[in-house]
Short mmCIF file of C-alpha atoms in Angstrom, two decimals:
data_model
loop_
_atom_site.label_atom_id
_atom_site.label_comp_id
_atom_site.label_asym_id
_atom_site.label_seq_id
_atom_site.Cartn_x
_atom_site.Cartn_y
_atom_site.Cartn_z
CA MET A 1 68.17 89.50 101.50
CA ALA A 2 68.75 89.70 97.78
CA VAL A 3 64.99 89.86 97.21
CA LEU A 4 64.61 92.69 99.70
CA GLU A 5 67.49 94.52 98.07
CA LYS A 6 65.88 94.15 94.66
CA LEU A 7 62.54 95.41 95.99
CA LEU A 8 64.13 98.39 97.69
CA ARG A 9 65.91 99.36 94.49
CA SER A 10 62.55 99.75 92.77
CA LYS A 11 61.06 103.25 92.64
CA VAL A 12 57.54 101.77 92.52
CA VAL A 13 58.06 99.89 95.78
CA ILE A 14 59.41 103.00 97.48
CA TRP A 15 56.50 105.09 96.20
CA ILE A 16 54.03 102.57 97.61
CA LEU A 17 55.84 102.57 100.95
CA LEU A 18 55.71 106.36 101.00
CA VAL A 19 52.05 106.76 100.04
CA LEU A 20 50.55 104.02 102.23
CA PRO A 21 51.06 105.82 105.56
CA GLY A 22 49.13 108.77 104.19
CA LEU A 23 46.12 106.55 103.56
CA TRP A 24 46.21 104.98 107.01
CA PRO A 25 43.72 107.44 108.67
CA LEU A 26 41.01 106.21 106.26
CA TRP A 27 40.93 102.97 108.23
CA PRO A 28 39.84 104.22 111.71
CA ILE A 29 37.76 107.07 110.25
CA PHE A 30 35.82 105.37 107.46
CA ILE A 31 36.55 101.67 107.00
CA ARG A 32 36.37 100.47 110.60
CA PRO A 33 35.14 103.56 112.43
CA ASN A 34 36.75 103.92 115.85
CA PRO A 35 34.95 106.37 118.16
CA SER A 36 38.24 107.30 119.82
CA VAL A 37 39.35 108.65 116.46
CA GLY A 38 35.89 109.79 115.31
CA ALA A 39 35.60 112.08 118.34
CA ASP A 40 38.20 114.35 116.74
CA PRO A 41 39.21 112.94 113.33
CA LEU A 42 41.17 115.91 112.04
CA LYS A 43 43.28 115.95 115.20
CA TYR A 44 44.09 112.32 114.52
CA ILE A 45 44.99 113.12 110.90
CA LEU A 46 47.06 116.10 112.00
CA HIS A 47 49.08 114.01 114.46
CA HIS A 48 49.40 111.17 112.00
CA PHE A 49 50.86 113.36 109.24
CA GLY A 50 53.28 114.99 111.67
CA PHE A 51 54.31 111.57 112.93
CA THR A 52 54.83 110.28 109.37
CA ALA A 53 56.89 113.34 108.43
CA CYS A 54 59.14 112.73 111.47
CA VAL A 55 59.52 109.02 110.72
CA LEU A 56 60.44 109.67 107.07
CA LEU A 57 62.86 112.45 107.95
CA ALA A 58 64.62 110.32 110.57
CA THR A 59 64.62 107.36 108.16
CA VAL A 60 66.07 109.15 105.14
CA LEU A 61 68.87 110.54 107.28
CA THR A 62 69.95 107.04 108.26
CA PHE A 63 70.66 106.15 104.61
CA THR A 64 74.01 107.95 104.40
CA PRO A 65 75.45 106.69 107.71
CA LEU A 66 74.32 103.17 106.82
CA ARG A 67 76.31 103.38 103.59
CA VAL A 68 79.32 104.90 105.31
CA LEU A 69 79.31 102.22 108.00
CA TRP A 70 78.48 99.26 105.73
CA PRO A 71 79.51 100.35 102.23
CA LYS A 72 79.17 96.87 100.76
CA TRP A 73 75.73 96.20 102.17
CA GLY A 74 73.31 95.97 99.23
CA ILE A 75 70.30 97.28 101.15
CA ALA A 76 72.18 100.41 102.18
CA GLN A 77 73.12 100.94 98.53
CA ALA A 78 69.54 100.38 97.39
CA LEU A 79 68.17 102.85 99.94
CA ASN A 80 70.65 105.51 98.92
CA ARG A 81 69.11 105.61 95.45
CA HIS A 82 66.00 107.20 96.99
CA ARG A 83 67.39 109.85 99.30
CA ARG A 84 65.93 112.80 97.44
CA LEU A 85 62.51 111.17 96.94
CA VAL A 86 62.09 110.18 100.58
CA GLY A 87 63.27 113.62 101.72
CA VAL A 88 60.79 115.42 99.47
CA VAL A 89 57.91 113.17 100.57
CA SER A 90 58.81 113.87 104.19
CA PHE A 91 58.33 117.55 103.37
CA ALA A 92 55.01 116.73 101.69
CA TYR A 93 53.76 115.13 104.92
CA ALA A 94 55.03 118.12 106.91
CA MET A 95 52.99 120.34 104.59
CA LEU A 96 49.89 118.18 105.05
CA HIS A 97 50.51 118.38 108.80
CA LEU A 98 50.70 122.17 108.72
CA THR A 99 47.63 122.40 106.48
CA ALA A 100 45.67 120.16 108.85
CA HIS A 101 46.78 122.35 111.75
CA LEU A 102 45.57 125.50 110.00
CA VAL A 103 42.19 123.95 109.16
CA TYR A 104 41.90 122.53 112.69
CA GLU A 105 42.68 125.83 114.38
CA THR A 106 40.57 128.04 112.12
CA GLY A 107 37.69 125.67 111.41
CA LEU A 108 37.97 127.18 107.90
CA ASP A 109 37.22 130.64 109.27
CA TRP A 110 40.15 132.29 107.50
CA SER A 111 39.76 135.50 109.46
CA GLN A 112 41.39 133.49 112.26
CA LEU A 113 44.46 132.72 110.19
CA GLY A 114 46.40 135.76 111.40
CA HIS A 115 45.71 134.81 114.99
CA VAL A 116 46.80 131.22 114.38
CA PHE A 117 50.14 132.37 112.97
CA GLU A 118 50.51 134.87 115.78
CA VAL A 119 50.11 132.00 118.27
CA ALA A 120 52.54 129.89 116.23
CA THR A 121 55.26 132.53 116.42
CA THR A 122 54.84 133.23 120.14
CA LYS A 123 54.82 129.62 121.39
CA PRO A 124 58.28 128.04 121.21
CA PHE A 125 56.77 124.58 120.61
CA GLN A 126 54.89 125.75 117.54
CA LEU A 127 57.60 128.14 116.33
CA VAL A 128 60.13 125.30 116.32
CA GLY A 129 57.79 123.24 114.15
CA LEU A 130 57.36 126.17 111.79
CA ILE A 131 61.13 126.66 111.48
CA ALA A 132 61.65 122.95 110.77
CA PHE A 133 58.93 123.19 108.12
CA THR A 134 60.56 126.24 106.54
CA ILE A 135 63.91 124.45 106.34
CA LEU A 136 62.29 121.45 104.65
CA LEU A 137 60.53 123.81 102.25
CA VAL A 138 63.81 125.48 101.25
CA LEU A 139 65.51 122.10 100.83
CA THR A 140 62.64 120.80 98.71
CA VAL A 141 62.69 123.85 96.44
CA THR A 142 66.44 123.46 95.97
CA SER A 143 66.31 119.70 95.43
CA PRO A 144 66.11 119.57 91.58
CA ASN A 145 69.35 119.07 89.67
CA ALA A 146 69.02 122.54 88.20
CA ALA A 147 69.16 124.03 91.69
CA ILE A 148 72.31 122.08 92.48
CA LYS A 149 73.92 123.47 89.35
CA ALA A 150 72.75 127.00 90.05
CA LEU A 151 74.00 126.96 93.64
CA GLY A 152 77.20 125.06 93.00
CA GLY A 153 77.89 121.74 94.66
CA LYS A 154 79.69 123.11 97.71
CA ARG A 155 77.13 125.73 98.59
CA TRP A 156 74.29 123.32 97.91
CA LYS A 157 75.81 120.75 100.24
CA LEU A 158 76.29 123.31 102.98
CA LEU A 159 72.68 124.47 102.60
CA HIS A 160 71.39 120.92 102.71
CA ARG A 161 73.24 120.22 105.95
CA LEU A 162 70.37 122.25 107.46
CA VAL A 163 68.39 119.03 107.29
CA TYR A 164 70.10 117.97 110.53
CA VAL A 165 68.82 121.14 112.18
CA ALA A 166 65.34 120.33 110.85
CA ALA A 167 65.58 116.82 112.31
CA ALA A 168 66.63 118.07 115.75
CA LEU A 169 63.85 120.69 115.75
CA SER A 170 61.31 118.06 114.65
CA ALA A 171 62.34 115.77 117.51
CA TYR A 172 61.80 118.61 119.99
CA HIS A 173 58.52 119.60 118.34
CA GLN A 174 57.22 116.05 118.50
CA ALA A 175 58.25 115.62 122.14
CA ALA A 176 56.62 118.93 123.12
CA ALA A 177 53.35 118.01 121.40
CA ARG A 178 52.34 115.82 124.34
CA LYS A 179 51.80 116.60 128.00
CA VAL A 180 54.25 113.90 129.08
CA PHE A 181 57.36 112.89 127.14
CA PRO A 182 56.35 110.45 124.38
CA MET A 183 58.77 107.51 124.14
CA GLN A 184 58.12 107.25 120.40
CA VAL A 185 60.49 110.17 119.88
CA VAL A 186 63.30 107.97 121.17
CA TRP A 187 62.30 105.11 118.87
CA ILE A 188 62.12 107.43 115.86
CA PHE A 189 65.19 109.60 116.34
CA GLY A 190 67.32 107.40 118.63
CA PRO A 191 68.61 105.04 115.89
CA LEU A 192 69.53 108.04 113.73
CA LEU A 193 71.48 109.59 116.58
CA LEU A 194 73.40 106.34 117.22
CA LEU A 195 74.18 105.89 113.53
CA GLU A 196 75.39 109.47 113.19
CA ILE A 197 77.67 109.06 116.21
CA ALA A 198 79.06 105.81 114.76
CA ARG A 199 79.53 107.51 111.40
CA ILE A 200 81.40 110.46 112.90
CA ILE A 201 83.70 108.09 114.79
CA ARG A 202 84.28 106.05 111.62
CA GLU A 203 85.03 109.12 109.49
CA ARG A 204 87.37 110.62 112.11
CA LYS A 205 89.38 107.51 112.91
CA PRO A 206 91.86 107.22 110.05
CA LYS A 207 92.96 110.85 110.14
CA PRO A 208 95.28 112.61 107.64
CA VAL A 209 97.41 109.89 106.00
CA ALA A 210 95.33 106.76 106.29
CA ARG A 211 92.12 108.43 105.26
CA LYS A 212 92.48 108.18 101.52
CA ALA A 213 93.70 104.62 101.62
CA ALA A 214 90.79 103.55 103.81
CA GLY A 215 88.36 105.33 101.53
CA ASN A 216 89.77 103.53 98.49
CA ALA A 217 89.67 100.18 100.21
CA GLU A 218 86.01 100.64 101.02
CA ALA A 219 85.11 101.75 97.54
CA MET B 1 25.72 132.20 129.06
CA LEU B 2 22.67 131.71 131.25
CA ILE B 3 22.12 128.26 132.62
CA ARG B 4 19.29 129.00 135.02
CA THR B 5 16.16 129.03 132.94
CA LYS B 6 12.95 128.64 134.88
CA LYS B 7 11.06 127.32 131.91
CA ASP B 8 13.29 124.28 131.83
CA TRP B 9 11.48 122.91 134.88
CA GLU B 10 8.80 121.77 132.51
CA LEU B 11 10.98 120.26 129.83
CA PRO B 12 11.55 116.52 129.49
CA GLU B 13 15.01 114.96 129.48
CA SER B 14 17.06 115.57 126.37
CA ALA B 15 16.43 113.33 123.42
CA VAL B 16 20.08 112.29 123.28
CA THR B 17 20.09 110.88 126.79
CA SER B 18 16.87 108.96 126.63
CA GLU B 19 17.64 107.58 123.20
CA SER B 20 21.02 106.20 124.22
CA ALA B 21 19.55 104.69 127.38
CA TYR B 22 16.94 103.03 125.23
CA ARG B 23 19.57 101.62 122.90
CA THR B 24 21.61 100.19 125.77
CA HIS B 25 18.59 98.38 127.14
CA ASN B 26 17.92 96.84 123.79
CA ARG B 27 21.49 95.62 123.56
CA ARG B 28 21.31 94.03 126.98
CA ASP B 29 18.14 92.21 126.10
CA PHE B 30 19.67 91.10 122.86
CA LEU B 31 22.81 89.74 124.54
CA LYS B 32 20.76 87.89 127.11
CA ALA B 33 18.47 86.50 124.46
CA ILE B 34 21.30 85.03 122.45
CA GLY B 35 22.70 83.52 125.62
CA LEU B 36 26.00 85.26 126.07
CA GLY B 37 26.36 83.89 129.58
CA ALA B 38 29.32 85.82 130.92
CA ALA B 39 28.44 89.04 129.17
CA GLY B 40 24.85 88.70 130.32
CA ALA B 41 25.91 88.16 133.92
CA ALA B 42 28.29 91.12 133.81
CA LEU B 43 25.54 93.33 132.44
CA ALA B 44 23.06 92.07 135.01
CA SER B 45 25.45 92.93 137.83
CA ARG B 46 25.84 96.35 136.27
CA ASP B 47 22.06 96.69 136.40
CA LEU B 48 22.27 95.83 140.07
CA LEU B 49 24.98 98.44 140.52
CA ALA B 50 22.76 100.95 138.76
CA ALA B 51 19.92 100.19 141.15
CA THR B 52 22.06 100.47 144.30
CA GLY B 53 23.60 103.65 142.94
CA GLY B 54 20.14 105.14 142.58
CA PHE B 55 19.92 105.15 138.78
CA PRO B 56 18.25 106.58 136.85
CA ALA B 57 18.69 109.91 138.58
CA LYS B 58 16.31 112.85 138.46
CA ALA B 59 17.56 115.72 136.37
CA ASN B 60 18.40 118.84 138.33
CA PRO B 61 16.42 121.56 136.56
CA ASP B 62 19.06 124.14 137.46
CA PHE B 63 21.50 122.39 135.11
CA PRO B 64 19.25 121.14 132.32
CA ALA B 65 20.11 119.16 129.24
CA SER B 66 18.00 121.48 127.16
CA ALA B 67 20.39 124.41 127.64
CA LEU B 68 23.36 122.49 126.24
CA LYS B 69 23.63 119.75 123.66
CA PRO B 70 25.23 116.66 125.21
CA THR B 71 28.14 115.13 123.32
CA ALA B 72 27.44 111.69 121.85
CA GLU B 73 27.86 109.10 124.59
CA GLU B 74 30.26 106.94 122.58
CA PHE B 75 32.69 109.85 122.31
CA VAL B 76 32.49 110.60 126.03
CA THR B 77 33.33 106.97 126.78
CA SER B 78 35.97 106.53 124.02
CA TYR B 79 37.98 109.75 124.15
CA ASN B 80 39.52 109.81 127.60
CA ASN B 81 42.47 111.25 129.45
CA PHE B 82 43.07 108.75 132.25
CA TYR B 83 46.85 108.35 132.30
CA GLU B 84 46.60 105.47 134.78
CA PHE B 85 45.44 103.50 131.75
CA GLY B 86 47.70 104.97 129.08
CA THR B 87 48.34 108.41 127.61
CA GLY B 88 46.45 107.66 124.37
CA LYS B 89 42.83 108.82 124.22
CA GLU B 90 41.71 105.37 123.07
CA GLN B 91 43.65 103.41 125.70
CA PRO B 92 41.58 103.84 128.91
CA LYS B 93 38.47 102.33 127.32
CA ASP B 94 40.44 99.16 126.67
CA LEU B 95 42.96 99.02 129.52
CA ALA B 96 40.62 100.11 132.34
CA ASN B 97 38.29 97.25 131.50
CA ARG B 98 40.68 94.34 131.80
CA GLY B 99 39.88 93.22 135.30
CA TRP B 100 40.42 96.46 137.23
CA LYS B 101 37.91 96.17 140.10
CA THR B 102 35.85 99.25 140.91
CA ASP B 103 33.12 97.43 142.82
CA PRO B 104 33.10 97.28 145.84
CA TRP B 105 34.84 100.60 146.49
CA THR B 106 35.64 102.32 149.75
CA VAL B 107 36.07 106.05 150.21
CA GLU B 108 37.73 107.69 153.18
CA LEU B 109 36.86 111.15 154.52
CA THR B 110 39.62 112.20 156.85
CA GLY B 111 41.89 114.96 158.12
CA LEU B 112 40.64 118.08 159.91
CA VAL B 113 37.05 116.93 160.28
CA ASN B 114 34.72 116.17 163.17
CA LYS B 115 33.31 113.07 161.51
CA PRO B 116 36.07 111.06 159.86
CA VAL B 117 34.60 108.06 158.12
CA LYS B 118 35.51 105.21 155.80
CA LEU B 119 32.55 103.92 153.86
CA ASP B 120 31.32 102.08 150.79
CA VAL B 121 30.57 104.33 147.85
CA ASN B 122 26.89 103.27 147.79
CA ASP B 123 26.53 104.20 151.47
CA LEU B 124 28.13 107.52 150.70
CA ILE B 125 25.57 108.12 147.94
CA LYS B 126 22.74 107.27 150.35
CA GLN B 127 24.10 109.53 153.07
CA ALA B 128 24.52 112.33 150.56
CA GLY B 129 20.81 112.04 149.81
CA GLY B 130 20.93 110.14 146.50
CA ILE B 131 21.91 111.30 143.06
CA GLU B 132 20.74 113.85 140.53
CA GLU B 133 21.62 114.59 136.92
CA ARG B 134 23.40 117.77 135.85
CA VAL B 135 24.51 118.71 132.38
CA TYR B 136 27.81 120.59 132.40
CA ARG B 137 30.31 121.88 129.89
CA HIS B 138 33.63 120.06 130.10
CA ARG B 139 36.77 121.88 128.91
CA CYS B 140 40.08 120.07 128.67
CA VAL B 141 43.37 121.96 129.09
CA GLU B 142 44.23 120.54 125.64
CA ALA B 143 41.70 122.96 124.10
CA TRP B 144 38.83 120.60 123.38
CA SER B 145 35.41 120.48 124.99
CA MET B 146 32.39 118.26 125.51
CA VAL B 147 28.99 118.52 127.16
CA VAL B 148 28.37 115.73 129.64
CA PRO B 149 25.23 114.69 131.53
CA TRP B 150 26.71 113.71 134.90
CA ASP B 151 24.90 111.82 137.66
CA GLY B 152 25.98 112.31 141.24
CA PHE B 153 25.65 114.70 144.17
CA ALA B 154 26.88 118.12 145.21
CA LEU B 155 30.34 118.04 146.77
CA ALA B 156 28.96 120.40 149.44
CA LYS B 157 26.87 117.47 150.75
CA LEU B 158 29.98 115.38 151.25
CA VAL B 159 31.69 118.30 152.99
CA ALA B 160 28.70 118.59 155.32
CA LEU B 161 28.91 114.87 156.13
CA ALA B 162 32.56 115.17 157.11
CA ASP B 163 31.89 118.35 159.08
CA PRO B 164 35.22 120.16 158.68
CA LYS B 165 36.96 121.83 161.62
CA PRO B 166 37.55 125.59 161.39
CA GLU B 167 41.24 125.12 160.52
CA ALA B 168 40.40 123.06 157.40
CA LYS B 169 41.04 125.31 154.40
CA TYR B 170 41.55 122.87 151.54
CA LEU B 171 40.41 119.48 150.29
CA LYS B 172 43.01 117.03 149.10
CA PHE B 173 41.66 114.29 146.83
CA THR B 174 43.63 111.11 146.26
CA SER B 175 42.95 108.54 143.56
CA PHE B 176 43.59 104.80 143.72
CA LEU B 177 47.04 103.20 143.69
CA ASP B 178 47.19 99.74 142.17
CA PRO B 179 50.09 99.35 139.71
CA LYS B 180 49.06 95.76 139.00
CA SER B 181 45.78 96.89 137.45
CA SER B 182 47.11 100.16 136.11
CA PRO B 183 49.63 100.07 133.26
CA GLY B 184 50.16 103.82 133.58
CA GLN B 185 51.11 103.46 137.24
CA SER B 186 53.42 100.53 136.59
CA SER B 187 55.14 102.44 133.77
CA GLY B 188 55.26 105.62 135.87
CA ASN B 189 54.05 108.10 133.25
CA LEU B 190 53.12 110.46 136.15
CA ASP B 191 53.71 110.48 139.91
CA TYR B 192 51.01 108.29 141.43
CA PRO B 193 48.61 108.21 143.11
CA TYR B 194 47.00 111.11 141.29
CA VAL B 195 46.26 113.99 143.66
CA GLU B 196 44.04 117.02 143.23
CA GLY B 197 42.90 119.79 145.51
CA LEU B 198 40.27 122.46 145.98
CA ARG B 199 39.93 125.39 148.33
CA LEU B 200 37.14 124.69 150.84
CA ASP B 201 35.02 127.53 149.43
CA GLU B 202 35.48 126.12 145.92
CA ALA B 203 34.40 122.71 147.17
CA THR B 204 31.21 124.09 148.68
CA ASN B 205 30.34 126.12 145.59
CA GLU B 206 27.05 124.92 144.16
CA LEU B 207 28.72 123.73 140.93
CA ALA B 208 31.28 121.40 142.54
CA PHE B 209 30.01 117.89 142.01
CA ILE B 210 30.88 114.29 142.79
CA ALA B 211 29.85 112.23 139.78
CA THR B 212 28.98 108.57 140.13
CA GLY B 213 27.65 108.13 136.62
CA ILE B 214 27.14 109.56 133.17
CA TYR B 215 24.19 109.26 130.81
CA SER B 216 22.01 107.81 133.60
CA LYS B 217 24.33 104.86 134.10
CA PRO B 218 27.01 104.02 136.65
CA MET B 219 30.37 105.61 135.80
CA PRO B 220 32.27 103.57 133.19
CA ASN B 221 35.75 102.57 134.38
CA GLN B 222 37.46 104.73 131.75
CA ASN B 223 35.60 107.83 132.95
CA GLY B 224 36.71 107.36 136.56
CA ALA B 225 34.52 104.70 138.19
CA PRO B 226 32.98 104.64 140.65
CA LEU B 227 33.19 108.27 141.66
CA ARG B 228 35.06 111.34 140.45
CA LEU B 229 35.23 115.06 140.91
CA VAL B 230 33.57 117.44 138.44
CA THR B 231 34.40 121.16 138.58
CA PRO B 232 33.04 122.51 135.30
CA TRP B 233 34.66 125.95 135.58
CA LYS B 234 38.11 124.35 135.75
CA TYR B 235 40.13 122.39 133.22
CA GLY B 236 39.38 118.70 133.07
CA PHE B 237 42.53 117.57 134.84
CA LYS B 238 41.10 118.94 138.10
CA GLY B 239 38.38 116.30 137.81
CA ILE B 240 40.26 113.57 139.65
CA LYS B 241 38.93 110.12 138.87
CA SER B 242 38.34 107.03 141.01
CA ILE B 243 38.71 108.81 144.35
CA VAL B 244 39.68 106.74 147.40
CA LYS B 245 40.45 109.48 149.90
CA ILE B 246 39.32 113.03 150.60
CA GLU B 247 41.43 114.74 153.21
CA PHE B 248 40.61 118.11 154.78
CA VAL B 249 43.86 120.02 155.26
CA ALA B 250 45.13 123.44 156.34
CA ALA B 251 47.72 124.02 153.59
CA MET B 252 47.27 124.05 149.82
CA PRO B 253 47.89 120.51 148.55
CA THR B 254 50.20 119.99 145.57
CA ASN B 255 48.22 118.54 142.70
CA THR B 256 49.82 115.98 140.38
CA TRP B 257 50.07 118.09 137.23
CA LYS B 258 51.44 121.07 139.11
CA ALA B 259 54.10 118.83 140.64
CA MET B 260 54.85 117.51 137.16
CA GLN B 261 55.19 120.87 135.38
CA SER B 262 54.37 123.90 137.51
CA SER B 263 55.12 126.36 134.69
CA GLU B 264 52.24 124.90 132.69
CA TYR B 265 49.71 123.63 135.24
CA GLY B 266 48.74 125.43 138.42
CA PHE B 267 46.58 124.72 141.44
CA TYR B 268 43.54 126.68 140.29
CA ALA B 269 43.34 125.55 136.65
CA ASN B 270 40.37 127.83 136.05
CA VAL B 271 39.25 127.93 132.43
CA ASN B 272 40.44 131.29 131.14
CA PRO B 273 40.57 132.21 127.43
CA LYS B 274 42.99 135.05 128.19
CA VAL B 275 45.64 132.96 129.93
CA ASP B 276 47.34 130.70 127.41
CA HIS B 277 49.04 127.41 128.02
CA PRO B 278 52.75 128.02 127.27
CA ARG B 279 52.51 125.74 124.25
CA TRP B 280 49.09 126.58 122.85
CA SER B 281 46.29 129.13 122.95
CA GLN B 282 43.26 128.73 125.23
CA ALA B 283 41.20 131.36 123.40
CA SER B 284 39.03 128.85 121.58
CA GLU B 285 38.18 125.18 121.76
CA ARG B 286 37.40 122.27 119.49
CA VAL B 287 33.91 120.91 120.17
CA ILE B 288 34.22 117.12 120.21
CA GLY B 289 31.84 115.32 117.86
CA GLU B 290 30.59 118.53 116.21
CA GLY B 291 31.32 119.74 112.71
CA SER B 292 32.22 117.47 109.81
CA THR B 293 35.03 114.94 109.59
CA PHE B 294 37.53 117.28 108.01
CA ILE B 295 36.18 120.63 109.18
CA PRO B 296 35.88 120.59 112.96
CA LYS B 297 33.68 122.96 114.88
CA ARG B 298 35.49 125.52 117.04
CA GLN B 299 33.98 127.97 119.46
CA PRO B 300 35.38 130.74 121.63
CA THR B 301 36.25 129.57 125.14
CA LEU B 302 34.23 131.34 127.81
CA MET B 303 35.62 132.80 131.02
CA PHE B 304 35.31 130.16 133.76
CA ASN B 305 33.94 127.94 130.99
CA GLY B 306 30.68 129.89 131.01
CA TYR B 307 30.17 129.67 134.78
CA GLU B 308 31.42 133.16 135.62
CA LYS B 309 28.21 134.07 137.39
CA GLN B 310 28.51 131.20 139.85
CA VAL B 311 32.23 131.27 140.58
CA ALA B 312 33.80 134.65 139.74
CA ALA B 313 33.33 135.85 143.33
CA LEU B 314 35.63 133.07 144.57
CA TYR B 315 38.59 134.72 142.85
CA LYS B 316 37.86 138.38 143.48
CA GLY B 317 41.05 140.42 143.63
CA MET B 318 43.26 137.54 142.53
CA ASP B 319 45.69 137.87 139.62
CA LEU B 320 44.40 135.04 137.45
CA ALA B 321 47.38 135.21 135.08
CA ARG B 322 49.65 134.34 138.01
CA ASN B 323 47.25 132.00 139.78
CA TYR B 324 46.59 129.84 136.75
#
């Protein structure tokens, strides 16, 4: 446990964990070619990046509730050092996902780009993905310390609560990407939902008077 | 696009087909030579199946390989939608070949017909007058397409065998039900058995085809062994796989995908670039196996998948945006 905690505190380890999923498609496309992937490699890449973005977004959002629920747990503390990094990399995968979609739909014929965006804004499934992406874009742009200062802590925090909207929209977008409901959405977003519910219950319980005392005891 | 080209009578089979057939033979010989007993026996029995199924089939010059470029065989047999064996494209190739028995196979022709019959698939092929090869475009509702050299016989021949009564207006096709062999059925990812339907006049259209093979070989399990429906002017999900029953009925049958989500999938499922799926556009399609790894080839989707000439008359006066 202590070893894991030490590893998770390290920025290098987290960077490796974040970059590796992006390299994964190289395996079935080039290293051990799989014809099921080779039939439509960019579609595979496109889905893989979207999947990774969802996993990272759902994962980073569990960090805070984990710390609230188990404040003394070293792993939760270690993970909370990397909230901003994991969040920004989640956006990076969302951007790769969108880029892959644009290349896939246009086949690099950019005269089709207008049409692709027109489709994206008229189909709820795609529009929802685009809104989630836009939210993540805004949050990424406002993630540097300078932006926090410029906005003021309170306003910044309020703005960054939008990440929960992005997560909910991503879950819908991922579910709607398949013809039948994909169970993976439950595995990815289910734990987050449970943790958030537990966190809300925990934060509500000791209402007005006891709240401060409980907070101090935990700290 | 024209598919009837008289000159094609003279042309030999496409290079892709013959080359892949050649490769397969080599592999069989190789496996036998190195003494892979079980694998050798399995392949030998497949050779037997090929012979009883009438392979290799003669190409039908009306639907020649030379007019369209067939998709690489390994993609056609590795990129499959066969939800009975998983919703992933790569799953059917694996999960449909773990002991699911497709030989022997019995097919039942029943309902409003004068000659109801239950018979072995090889007898059906014989009674239908043997098999032929046709190269068709294949367009999936998910906006990708392939070109497949199918082997089989015209569905019209099967209809003639059953001899429908005047009150028969539709065909209802039912696929197999065997949850023990089918992980998709045991997990219930759709309502099974899979059901599809055609109007009688659609079924007797010259394009409607019962395929018993691809690439001059018996149908691989993952592609719907031992026999499946092929209606090239409709989206792929109409092409019900591994048929066990064909019932002639008076009322329009409810097909599986329509029952699942009627706002997205209808009875007709005709390929139509102007009628979008609610979640994506149908205006163009990704051509499987064409283009480079990172820059896929796309092409505009054709009305009725390029078979307007043969089938447009079937839908005269119908609102195709409503009857999707």
